[in-house]
Structures are given as C-alpha cells and as structure tokens.
Tab-separated table of C-alpha atoms in Angstrom:
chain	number	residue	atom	x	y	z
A	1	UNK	CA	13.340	-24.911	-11.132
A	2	UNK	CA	11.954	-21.005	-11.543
A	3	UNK	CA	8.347	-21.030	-11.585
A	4	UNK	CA	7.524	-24.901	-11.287
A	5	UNK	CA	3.880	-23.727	-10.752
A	6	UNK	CA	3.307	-22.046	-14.459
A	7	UNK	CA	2.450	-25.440	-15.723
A	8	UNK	CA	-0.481	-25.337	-12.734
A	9	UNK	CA	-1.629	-21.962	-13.216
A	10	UNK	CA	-0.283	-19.251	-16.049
A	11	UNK	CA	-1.690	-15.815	-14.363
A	12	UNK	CA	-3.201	-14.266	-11.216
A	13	UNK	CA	-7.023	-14.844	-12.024
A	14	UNK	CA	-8.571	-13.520	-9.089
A	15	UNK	CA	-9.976	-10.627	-10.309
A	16	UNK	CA	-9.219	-8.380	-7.766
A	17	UNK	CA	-7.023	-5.242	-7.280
A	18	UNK	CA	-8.415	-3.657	-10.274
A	19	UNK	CA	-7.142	0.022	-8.662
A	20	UNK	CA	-4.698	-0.004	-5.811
A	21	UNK	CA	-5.981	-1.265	-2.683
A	22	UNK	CA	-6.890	0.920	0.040
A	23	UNK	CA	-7.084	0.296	4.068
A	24	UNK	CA	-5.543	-0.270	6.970
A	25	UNK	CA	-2.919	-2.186	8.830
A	26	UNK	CA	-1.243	-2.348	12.348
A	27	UNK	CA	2.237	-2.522	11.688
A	28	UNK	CA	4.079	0.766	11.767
A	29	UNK	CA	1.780	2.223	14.084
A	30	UNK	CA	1.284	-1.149	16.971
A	31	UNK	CA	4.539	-3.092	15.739
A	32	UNK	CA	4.262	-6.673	17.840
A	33	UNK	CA	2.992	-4.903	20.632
A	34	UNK	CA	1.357	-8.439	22.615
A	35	UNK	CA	1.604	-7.729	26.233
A	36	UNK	CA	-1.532	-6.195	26.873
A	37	UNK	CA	-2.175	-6.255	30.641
A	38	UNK	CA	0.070	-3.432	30.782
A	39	UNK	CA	-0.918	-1.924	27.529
A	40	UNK	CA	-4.413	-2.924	26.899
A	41	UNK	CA	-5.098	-0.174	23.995
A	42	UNK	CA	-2.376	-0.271	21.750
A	43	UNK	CA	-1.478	-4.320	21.777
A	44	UNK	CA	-2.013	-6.787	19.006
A	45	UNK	CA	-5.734	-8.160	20.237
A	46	UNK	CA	-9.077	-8.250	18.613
A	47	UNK	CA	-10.138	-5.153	20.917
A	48	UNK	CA	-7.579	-3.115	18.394
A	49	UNK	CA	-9.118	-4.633	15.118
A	50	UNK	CA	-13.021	-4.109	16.117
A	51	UNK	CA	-12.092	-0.591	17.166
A	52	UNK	CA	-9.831	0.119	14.398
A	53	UNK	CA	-12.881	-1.311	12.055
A	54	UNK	CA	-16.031	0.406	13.545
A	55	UNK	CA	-13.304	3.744	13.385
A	56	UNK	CA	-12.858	2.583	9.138
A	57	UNK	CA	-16.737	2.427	9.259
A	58	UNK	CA	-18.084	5.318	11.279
A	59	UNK	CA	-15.420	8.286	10.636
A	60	UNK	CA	-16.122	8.203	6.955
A	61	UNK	CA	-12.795	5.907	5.233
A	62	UNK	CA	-15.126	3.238	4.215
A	63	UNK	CA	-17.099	5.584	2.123
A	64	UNK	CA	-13.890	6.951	1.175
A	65	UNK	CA	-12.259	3.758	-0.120
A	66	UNK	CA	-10.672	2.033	1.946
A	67	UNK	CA	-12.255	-1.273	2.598
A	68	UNK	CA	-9.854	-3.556	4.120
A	69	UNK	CA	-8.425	-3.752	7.738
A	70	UNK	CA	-5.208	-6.410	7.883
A	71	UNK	CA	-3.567	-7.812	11.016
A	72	UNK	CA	0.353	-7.846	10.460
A	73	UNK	CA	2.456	-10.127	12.474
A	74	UNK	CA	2.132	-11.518	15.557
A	75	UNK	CA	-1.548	-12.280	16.095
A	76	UNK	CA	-0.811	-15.984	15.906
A	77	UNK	CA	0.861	-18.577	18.477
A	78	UNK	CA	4.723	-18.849	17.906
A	79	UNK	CA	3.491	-22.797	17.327
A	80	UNK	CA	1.078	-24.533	15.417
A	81	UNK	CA	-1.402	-26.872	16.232
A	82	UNK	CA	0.365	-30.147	17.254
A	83	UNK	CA	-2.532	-32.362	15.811
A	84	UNK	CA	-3.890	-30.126	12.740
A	85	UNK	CA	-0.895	-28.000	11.878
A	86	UNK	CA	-2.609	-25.472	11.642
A	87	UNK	CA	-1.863	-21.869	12.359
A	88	UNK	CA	-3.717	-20.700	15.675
A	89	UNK	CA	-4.310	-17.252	17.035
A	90	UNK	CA	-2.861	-16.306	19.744
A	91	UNK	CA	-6.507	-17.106	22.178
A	92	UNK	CA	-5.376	-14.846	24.917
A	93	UNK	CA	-5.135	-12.287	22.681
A	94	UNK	CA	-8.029	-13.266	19.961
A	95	UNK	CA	-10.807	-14.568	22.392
A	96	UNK	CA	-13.284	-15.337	19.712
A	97	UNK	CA	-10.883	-16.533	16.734
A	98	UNK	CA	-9.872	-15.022	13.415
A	99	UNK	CA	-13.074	-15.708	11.754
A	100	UNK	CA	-14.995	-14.173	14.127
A	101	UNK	CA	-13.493	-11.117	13.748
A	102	UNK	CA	-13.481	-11.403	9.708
A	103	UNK	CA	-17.615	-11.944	10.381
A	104	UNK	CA	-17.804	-8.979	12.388
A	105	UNK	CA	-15.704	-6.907	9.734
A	106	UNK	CA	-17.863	-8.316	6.937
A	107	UNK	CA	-21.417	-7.402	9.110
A	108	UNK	CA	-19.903	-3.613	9.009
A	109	UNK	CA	-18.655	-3.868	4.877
A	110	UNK	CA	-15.100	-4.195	5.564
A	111	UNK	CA	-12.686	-6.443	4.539
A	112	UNK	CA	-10.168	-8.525	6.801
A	113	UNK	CA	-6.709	-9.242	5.703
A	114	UNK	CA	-4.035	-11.517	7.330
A	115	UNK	CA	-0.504	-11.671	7.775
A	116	UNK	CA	2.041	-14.350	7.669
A	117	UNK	CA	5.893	-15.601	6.024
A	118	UNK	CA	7.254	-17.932	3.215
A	119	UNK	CA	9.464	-18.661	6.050
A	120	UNK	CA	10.040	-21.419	9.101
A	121	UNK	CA	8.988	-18.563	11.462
A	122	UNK	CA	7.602	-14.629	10.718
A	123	UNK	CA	9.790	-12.218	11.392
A	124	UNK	CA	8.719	-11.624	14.596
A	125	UNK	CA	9.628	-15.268	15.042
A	126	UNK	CA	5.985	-16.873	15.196
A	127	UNK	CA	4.809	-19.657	13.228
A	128	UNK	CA	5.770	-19.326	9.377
A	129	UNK	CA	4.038	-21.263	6.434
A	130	UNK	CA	7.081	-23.000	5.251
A	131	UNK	CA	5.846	-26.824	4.288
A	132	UNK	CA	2.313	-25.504	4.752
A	133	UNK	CA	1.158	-23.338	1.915
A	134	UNK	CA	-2.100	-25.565	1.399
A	135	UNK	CA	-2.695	-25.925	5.090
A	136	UNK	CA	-2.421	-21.889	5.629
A	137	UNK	CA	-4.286	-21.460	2.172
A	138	UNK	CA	-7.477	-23.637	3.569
A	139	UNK	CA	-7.252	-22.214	6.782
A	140	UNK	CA	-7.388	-18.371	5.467
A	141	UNK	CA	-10.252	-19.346	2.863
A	142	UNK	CA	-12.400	-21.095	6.348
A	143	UNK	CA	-11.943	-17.970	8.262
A	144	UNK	CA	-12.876	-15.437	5.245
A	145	UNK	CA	-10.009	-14.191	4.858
A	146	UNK	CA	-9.957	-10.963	2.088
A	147	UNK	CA	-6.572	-9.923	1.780
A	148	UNK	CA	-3.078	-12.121	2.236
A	149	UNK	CA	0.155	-10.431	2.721
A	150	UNK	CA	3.345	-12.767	2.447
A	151	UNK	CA	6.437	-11.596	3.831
A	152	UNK	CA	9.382	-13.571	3.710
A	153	UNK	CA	11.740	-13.431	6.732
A	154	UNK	CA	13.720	-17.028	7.639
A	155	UNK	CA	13.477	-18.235	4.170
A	156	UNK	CA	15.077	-19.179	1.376
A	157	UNK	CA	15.371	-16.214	-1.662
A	158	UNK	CA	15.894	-18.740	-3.901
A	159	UNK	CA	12.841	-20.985	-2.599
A	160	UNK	CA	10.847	-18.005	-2.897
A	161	UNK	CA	10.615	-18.339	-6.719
A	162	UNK	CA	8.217	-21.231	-6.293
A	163	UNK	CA	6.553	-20.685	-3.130
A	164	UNK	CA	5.173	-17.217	-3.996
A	165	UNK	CA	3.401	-18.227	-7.436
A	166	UNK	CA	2.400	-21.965	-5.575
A	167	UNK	CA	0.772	-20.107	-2.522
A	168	UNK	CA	-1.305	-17.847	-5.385
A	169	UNK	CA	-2.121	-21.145	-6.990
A	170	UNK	CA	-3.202	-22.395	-3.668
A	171	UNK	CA	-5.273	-19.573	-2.777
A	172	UNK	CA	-7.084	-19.427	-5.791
A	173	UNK	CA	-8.031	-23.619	-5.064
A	174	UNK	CA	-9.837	-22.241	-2.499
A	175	UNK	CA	-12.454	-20.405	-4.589
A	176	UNK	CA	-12.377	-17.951	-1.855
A	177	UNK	CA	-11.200	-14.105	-3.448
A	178	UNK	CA	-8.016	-12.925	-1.746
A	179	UNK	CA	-6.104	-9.595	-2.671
A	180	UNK	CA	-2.215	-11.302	-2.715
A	181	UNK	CA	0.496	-9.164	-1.752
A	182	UNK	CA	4.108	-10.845	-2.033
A	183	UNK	CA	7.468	-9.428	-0.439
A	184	UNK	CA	8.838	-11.429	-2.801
A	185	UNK	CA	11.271	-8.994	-4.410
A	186	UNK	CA	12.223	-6.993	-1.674
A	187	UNK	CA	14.073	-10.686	-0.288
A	188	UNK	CA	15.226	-10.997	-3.924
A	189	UNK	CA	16.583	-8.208	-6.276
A	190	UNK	CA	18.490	-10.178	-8.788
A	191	UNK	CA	15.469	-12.315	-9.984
A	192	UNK	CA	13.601	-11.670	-13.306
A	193	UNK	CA	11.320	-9.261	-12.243
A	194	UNK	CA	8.545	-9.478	-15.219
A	195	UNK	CA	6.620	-12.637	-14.142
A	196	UNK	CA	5.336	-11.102	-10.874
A	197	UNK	CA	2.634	-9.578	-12.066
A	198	UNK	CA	1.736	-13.081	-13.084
A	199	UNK	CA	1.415	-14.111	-9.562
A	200	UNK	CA	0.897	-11.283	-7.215
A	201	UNK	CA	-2.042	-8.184	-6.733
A	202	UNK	CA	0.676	-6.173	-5.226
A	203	UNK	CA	4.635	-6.290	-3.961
A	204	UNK	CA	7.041	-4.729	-1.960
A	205	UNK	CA	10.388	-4.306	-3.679
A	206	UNK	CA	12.284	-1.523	-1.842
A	207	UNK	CA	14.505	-2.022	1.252
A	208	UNK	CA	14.354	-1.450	4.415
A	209	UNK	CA	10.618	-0.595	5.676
A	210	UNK	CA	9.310	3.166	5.591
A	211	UNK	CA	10.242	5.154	8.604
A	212	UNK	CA	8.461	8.289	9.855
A	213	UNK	CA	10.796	10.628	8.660
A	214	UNK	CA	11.489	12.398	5.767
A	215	UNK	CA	14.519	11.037	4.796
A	216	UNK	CA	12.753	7.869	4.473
A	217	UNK	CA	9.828	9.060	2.456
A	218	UNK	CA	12.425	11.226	0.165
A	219	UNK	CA	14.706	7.865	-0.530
A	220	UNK	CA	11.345	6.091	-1.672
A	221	UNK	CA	10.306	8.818	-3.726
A	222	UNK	CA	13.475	9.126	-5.262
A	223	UNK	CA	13.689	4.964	-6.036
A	224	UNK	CA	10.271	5.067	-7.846
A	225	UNK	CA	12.023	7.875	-9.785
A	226	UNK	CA	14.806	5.691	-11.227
A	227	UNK	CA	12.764	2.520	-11.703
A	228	UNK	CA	11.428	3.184	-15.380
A	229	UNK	CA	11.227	-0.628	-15.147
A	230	UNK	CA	9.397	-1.673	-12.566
A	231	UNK	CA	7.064	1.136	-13.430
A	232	UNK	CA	5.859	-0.893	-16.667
A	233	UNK	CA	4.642	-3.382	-14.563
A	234	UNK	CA	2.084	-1.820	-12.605
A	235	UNK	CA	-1.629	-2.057	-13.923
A	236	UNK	CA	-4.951	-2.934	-13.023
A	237	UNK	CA	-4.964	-6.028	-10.654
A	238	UNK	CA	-0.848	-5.771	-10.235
A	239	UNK	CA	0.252	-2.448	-8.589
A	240	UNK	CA	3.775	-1.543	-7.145
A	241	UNK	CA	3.628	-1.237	-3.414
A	242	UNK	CA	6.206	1.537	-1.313
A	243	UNK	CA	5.058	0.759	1.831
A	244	UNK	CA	2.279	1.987	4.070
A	245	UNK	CA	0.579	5.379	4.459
A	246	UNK	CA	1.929	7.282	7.694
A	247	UNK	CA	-0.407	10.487	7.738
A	248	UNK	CA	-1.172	10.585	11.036
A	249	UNK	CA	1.076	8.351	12.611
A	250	UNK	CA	1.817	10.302	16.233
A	251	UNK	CA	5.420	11.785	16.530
A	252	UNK	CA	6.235	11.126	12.632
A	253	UNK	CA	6.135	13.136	9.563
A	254	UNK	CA	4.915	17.196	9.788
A	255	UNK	CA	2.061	18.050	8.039
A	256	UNK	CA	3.865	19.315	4.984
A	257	UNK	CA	5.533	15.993	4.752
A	258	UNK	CA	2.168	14.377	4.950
A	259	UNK	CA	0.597	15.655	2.368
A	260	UNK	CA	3.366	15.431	-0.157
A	261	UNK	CA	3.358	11.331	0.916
A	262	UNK	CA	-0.551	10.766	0.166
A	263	UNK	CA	0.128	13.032	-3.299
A	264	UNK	CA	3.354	11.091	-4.383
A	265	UNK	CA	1.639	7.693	-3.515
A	266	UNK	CA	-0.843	8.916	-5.714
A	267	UNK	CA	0.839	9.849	-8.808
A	268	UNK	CA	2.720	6.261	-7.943
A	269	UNK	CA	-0.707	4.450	-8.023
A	270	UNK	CA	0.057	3.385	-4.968
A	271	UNK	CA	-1.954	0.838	-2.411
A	272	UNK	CA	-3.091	3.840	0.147
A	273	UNK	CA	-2.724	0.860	3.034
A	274	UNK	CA	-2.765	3.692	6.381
A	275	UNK	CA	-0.841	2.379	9.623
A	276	UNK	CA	-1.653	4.614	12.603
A	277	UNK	CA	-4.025	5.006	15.547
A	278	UNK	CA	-7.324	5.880	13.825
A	279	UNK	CA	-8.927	6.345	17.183
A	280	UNK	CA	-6.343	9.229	17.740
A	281	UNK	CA	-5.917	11.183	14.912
A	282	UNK	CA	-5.284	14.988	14.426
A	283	UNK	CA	-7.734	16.440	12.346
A	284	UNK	CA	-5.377	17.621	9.401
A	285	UNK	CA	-4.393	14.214	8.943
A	286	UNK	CA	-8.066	13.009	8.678
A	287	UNK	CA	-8.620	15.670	5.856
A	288	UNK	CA	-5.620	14.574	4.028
A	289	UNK	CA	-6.699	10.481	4.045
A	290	UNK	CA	-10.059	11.777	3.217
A	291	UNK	CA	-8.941	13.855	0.190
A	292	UNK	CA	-11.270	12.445	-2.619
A	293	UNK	CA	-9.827	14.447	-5.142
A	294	UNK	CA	-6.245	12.967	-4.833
A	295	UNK	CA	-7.784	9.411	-3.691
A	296	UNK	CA	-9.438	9.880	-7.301
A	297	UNK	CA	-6.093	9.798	-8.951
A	298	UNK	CA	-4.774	7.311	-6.973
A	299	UNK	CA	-7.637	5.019	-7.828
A	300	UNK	CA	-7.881	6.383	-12.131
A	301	UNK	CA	-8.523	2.972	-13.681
A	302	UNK	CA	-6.731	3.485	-16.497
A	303	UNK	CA	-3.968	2.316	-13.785
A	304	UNK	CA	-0.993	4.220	-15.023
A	305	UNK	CA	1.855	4.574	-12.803
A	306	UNK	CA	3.055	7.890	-12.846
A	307	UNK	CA	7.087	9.121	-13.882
A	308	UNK	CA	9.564	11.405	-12.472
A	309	UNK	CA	9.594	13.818	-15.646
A	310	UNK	CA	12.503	16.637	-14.484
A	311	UNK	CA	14.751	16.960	-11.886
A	312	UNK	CA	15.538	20.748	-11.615
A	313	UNK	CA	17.423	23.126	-9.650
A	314	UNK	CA	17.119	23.693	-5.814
A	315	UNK	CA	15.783	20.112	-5.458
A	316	UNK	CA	12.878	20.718	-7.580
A	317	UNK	CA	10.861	17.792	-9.355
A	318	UNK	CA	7.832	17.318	-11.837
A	319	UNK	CA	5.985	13.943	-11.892
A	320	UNK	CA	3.013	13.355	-14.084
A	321	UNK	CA	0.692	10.659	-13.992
A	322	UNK	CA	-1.985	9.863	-17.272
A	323	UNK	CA	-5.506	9.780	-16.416
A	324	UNK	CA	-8.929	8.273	-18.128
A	325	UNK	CA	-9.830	11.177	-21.100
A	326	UNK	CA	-6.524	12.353	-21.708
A	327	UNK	CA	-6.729	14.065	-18.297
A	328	UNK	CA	-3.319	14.217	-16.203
A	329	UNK	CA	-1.965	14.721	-12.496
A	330	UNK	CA	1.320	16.497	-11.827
A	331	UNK	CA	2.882	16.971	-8.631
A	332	UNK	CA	5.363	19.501	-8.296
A	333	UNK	CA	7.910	18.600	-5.811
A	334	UNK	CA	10.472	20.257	-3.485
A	335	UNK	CA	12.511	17.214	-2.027
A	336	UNK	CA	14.918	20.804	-0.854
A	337	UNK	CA	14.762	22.561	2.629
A	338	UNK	CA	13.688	26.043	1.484
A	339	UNK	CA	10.906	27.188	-0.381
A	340	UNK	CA	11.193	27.123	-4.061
A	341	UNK	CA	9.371	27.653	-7.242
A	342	UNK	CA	8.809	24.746	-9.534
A	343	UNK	CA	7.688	25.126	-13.323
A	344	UNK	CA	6.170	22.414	-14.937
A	345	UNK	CA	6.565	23.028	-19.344
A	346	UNK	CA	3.657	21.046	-20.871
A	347	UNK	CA	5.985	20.205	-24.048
A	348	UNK	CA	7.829	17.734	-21.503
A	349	UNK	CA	4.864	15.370	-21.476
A	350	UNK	CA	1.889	16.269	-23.289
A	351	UNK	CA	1.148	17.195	-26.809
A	352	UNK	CA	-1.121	19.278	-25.732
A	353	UNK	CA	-0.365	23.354	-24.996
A	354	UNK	CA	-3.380	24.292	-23.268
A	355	UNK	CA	-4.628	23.182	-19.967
A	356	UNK	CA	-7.327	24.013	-17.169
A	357	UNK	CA	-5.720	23.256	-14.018
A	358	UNK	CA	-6.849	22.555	-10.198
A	359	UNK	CA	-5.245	22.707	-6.930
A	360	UNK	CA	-6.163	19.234	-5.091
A	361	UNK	CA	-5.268	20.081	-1.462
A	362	UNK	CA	-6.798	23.706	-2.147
A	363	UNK	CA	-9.458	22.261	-3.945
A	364	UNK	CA	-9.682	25.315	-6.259
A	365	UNK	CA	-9.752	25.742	-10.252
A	366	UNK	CA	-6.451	28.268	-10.769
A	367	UNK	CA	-7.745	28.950	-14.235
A	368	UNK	CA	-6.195	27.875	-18.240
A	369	UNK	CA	-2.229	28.014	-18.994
A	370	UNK	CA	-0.503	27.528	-21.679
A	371	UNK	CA	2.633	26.427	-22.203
A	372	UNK	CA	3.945	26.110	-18.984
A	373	UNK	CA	2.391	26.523	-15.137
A	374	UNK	CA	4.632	27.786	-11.909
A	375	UNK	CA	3.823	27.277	-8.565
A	376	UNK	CA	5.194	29.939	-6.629
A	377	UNK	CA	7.038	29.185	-2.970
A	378	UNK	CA	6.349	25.662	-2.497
A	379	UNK	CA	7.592	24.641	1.100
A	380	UNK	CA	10.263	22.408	1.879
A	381	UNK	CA	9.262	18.962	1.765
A	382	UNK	CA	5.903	20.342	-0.021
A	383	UNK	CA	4.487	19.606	-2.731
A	384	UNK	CA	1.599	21.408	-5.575
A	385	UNK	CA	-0.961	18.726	-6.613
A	386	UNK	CA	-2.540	19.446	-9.849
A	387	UNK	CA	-5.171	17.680	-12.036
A	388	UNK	CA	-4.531	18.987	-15.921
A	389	UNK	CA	-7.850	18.968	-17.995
A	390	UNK	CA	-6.565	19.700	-22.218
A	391	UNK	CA	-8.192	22.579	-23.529
C-alpha cells in the first residue's frame, strides 16, 4: 500500500534544509576508488575525508557555506556484521571507524554525511539497507551522522514507496537531526510526485548522473526548464536536487561552463553539494565556489525555485528567480556555440519597469534600466548573472 508510513508520521519534521544544502562529496571526483596501496591519495579512506575536511575548514568554504562533507559509496564492507547486522566500515580503509571521523569533523564545525541504498546491495554492490532501515537508522544516529543520502540501486521501485517515507520515520526515532536526501524518483518516474516533500530534505529525479561535459550540464538545464511541476515543490526544508557541483573537477567542464553551472544551480535553488579534489584546485574554480554573491541567491530564504522565462533565438535563454524584498536574479543564458546577445524585457516577469542591476561574477553595479537590459556577446556556454533591485 503507497505510503503505509503516513499513519506513523504525516511530514518531514526535522527542521533542517531550510536553504539548499551546501558541501561536499566524493563521488564524481574519487568514484569507488578502494585500492589504496597503489593509490593512497585519491582512494575511498578516512585519509581523503580528514583532508578533504581540514581543506572545507582552512581554504575558506566553511565560512562560505558549505558545512557538510558526505562519504558516497563504498566506504563500508560488501557484508554486514554476522552477529549485529550491522553495517561496518570497511577497517582497512577506515582505521578509526565512522564516528571517529564524524567527531573529528564536528571538532572542526563540519558536518558528516553518509551514504547507502534502499536496496539488497549499493550500487557498487556493498551492503544495502534492505530489511534493515531501523538497524542502519540507529547505527547512523550512534556515529553522528548529519546528512543521509539514499540511493536506490537493487531494489524494488515499487517497494520504494514505503521504504523512503519509513527510513525518514526511522531517522527521526532517533532524535538525532539528519538532512534526508532520497533517489527516490529518479528509480521511479510514474509515481505521484507531490508527497515527497512530505518525506525527503532533498531528491534526485533526473536520469542518468551529471557528467563533466557540457552536454550533460545543458540536458539538466534544459529538464529543470520543462518541469513547471516539480518546480512547485521546492521550498524551504524540501529542495530539488540536479546533481553535484563539478567546478573544479580536473579534465571536466572549461571555465565558461563552470561558471554558468554554479549560476544555473543557483537560480534552481539548488543543493551546491561540490565533488572534486579540493586539495587540487585551480584557482578560478576556487573563486567561482567562493562567489558569495551568487551563493546568496542560491541560499535567498524565501526558497523560490527559479523558471526558464524565454527561449530565444541563437540558443538564447532568460531565467529569473524571486528573491526576499521583491528583489530578483536573472541569468541570461547561451546554451549556443557562438557568442550572442541576450535581452531580458522586464514586462515578461515583473510588474515592475525600472531596475538597478549588478553583474555577480563581475561584481559590479551596471547602473538603472528600464524596460528591458542586453548583455552584449555572451560566450558560448556563458552565461550574465544579474541581481535586479526595483526602482
């Protein structure tokens, strides 16, 4: 039966996710990486996650936002415990446990988060919660756990009604705060989409994973703009998630590329979850993720996911995004190959006629328009992020 939990618990009442989470993970980037005599600094080992968190701490992200560091798959053994059943870390790998290493994230303000499947086994084929959800639950809470992501590989779509709003009932038993995110409709695209808010800080719900390319970033960008639906779900403590952050990500995405991602995840109100090496990052990339002017629309509490407003000619696009005091963001967008102007008419989406406008990457006021505002030559695969102030 859909949803046997609502009769246990009717909403997601942890509180948390009130703007879209911010961090970083080790998937794209490190992948299941495990053999580490071979390659000691880029396997899946607690040496990664203290580095990756004393990098979150000392190089200024923290400050910036982004709080939580989260293991992806295959940290754990591809068995559990024969006499607990209980998940176990992989102790070759993790010498001091999982809660160690959430201790030493908490000494330095940062926030651990933990990866596992709905499934008999992950998708990297380790040990899956299926028949477990209270088990895994207890055991996340005990190690101080911050942040849960549920994928859903080797399971059941149809199971996955129940056992995504039972393992949020199960984690909020614990008493211990966990940000939830749920894969749940990426597995499952003909379900009723409107309860998951209900059960879930953030989801995934576009297939396959990001790439480091633009042809992946482009196909994302251009789902979010035909999902008027899915768009009225995001909000404070529920946000839409399309995939990780790959700004700086070695051999991916120019820098062009890069900074139209971070300003379309933006307007999105995105999680800004980053997956590279942050102990090898170009310093153009750095200045992007640090970018507290579009990080400030990203993380408007007002929590409005921004819309696709125009398509135009020569690949073209305007997306707008409301902000707190009638404020709004507008990216103007060149999905094309050549350089292109893109005119954004204020009667499209405001009542208002008159605006003061600033360049966010440029960090520079360009001055009051009315009416209308061009940007002149945006690059291919660029993008113009504006923040509109009414006059």
């Amino acid at each position: 039966m859909l949803f046997t939990f609502l009769s246990l618990a009717t909403c997601l009442d942890n509180g948390l996710a009130k703007t879209p989470p911010m961090g970083w993970a080790s998937w794209e980037q490190f992948k299941c990486t495990i053999n580490c005599w071979p390659f000691p600094s880029i396997c899946i080992s607690e040496d990664l996650f203290v580095q990756h968190i004393d990098r979150i701490v000392e190089d200024g992200y923290l400050d910036a936002g982004y709080e939580f560091v989260n293991i992806d798959d295959c940290w754990m053994k591809s068995k559990r415990d024969s006499k607990t059943n209980r998940l176990v870390e992989d102790s070759s790998r993790f010498p001091h446990g999982i809660k160690w290493l959430a201790d030493y994230a908490h000494s330095k303000g940062v926030k651990l988060g933990i990866y596992n499947d709905f499934g008999s086994q992950t998708c990297s084929g380790y040990a899956g919660s299926e028949g477990y959800l209270i088990e895994d639950a207890k055991t996340f809470s005990e190690w101080g756990i911050d942040f849960l992501k549920m994928d859903g590989c080797y399971s059941n779509p149809l199971d996955q009604n129940d056992a995504y709003p039972g393992m949020m009932y199960f984690l909020n038993k614990t008493g211990r705060p966990m940000v939830y995110s749920c894969s749940w409709p990426a597995y499952n695209m003909e379900m009723d989409y409107s309860p998951i808010p209900e059960f879930c800080n953030l989801w995934r719900n576009y297939v396959p994973d990001i790439h480091p390319n633009w042809e992946s970033i482009s196909a994302i960008i251009d789902y979010w703009g035909n999902q008027e639906s899915w768009i009225q779900l995001a909000g404070p403590g529920h946000w839409n998630d399309p995939d990780f952050i790959l700004v700086g990500l070695k051999h991916g995405l120019t820098q062009i590329e890069s900074e139209t991602q971070f300003a379309m995840w933006a307007i999105l109100a995105a999680p800004l979850i980053m997956s590279n090496d942050l102990r090898n990052i170009d310093d153009w990339a750095k200045e992007i993720l640090l970018n507290k002017e579009i990080i400030a629309v990203d993380q408007d509490k007002l929590g409005i996911q921004g819309r696709r407003i125009s398509k135009l000619e020569e690949q073209g696009q305007v997306w707008v995004r409301q902000l707190e005091n009638n404020e709004l963001a507008v990216a103007l967008l060149n999905r094309g190959d050549s350089k292109i102007d893109i005119t954004a008419v204020f009667e499209s989406f405001s009542e208002h006629q008159t605006f003061a406008i600033r360049d966010l990457y440029q960090h520079e006021d360009l001055g009051e328009f009315t009416t209308n505002f061009t940007a002149n030559d945006v690059p291919a695969h660029g993008v113009r992020m504006l923040r509109l102030v009414p006059k």
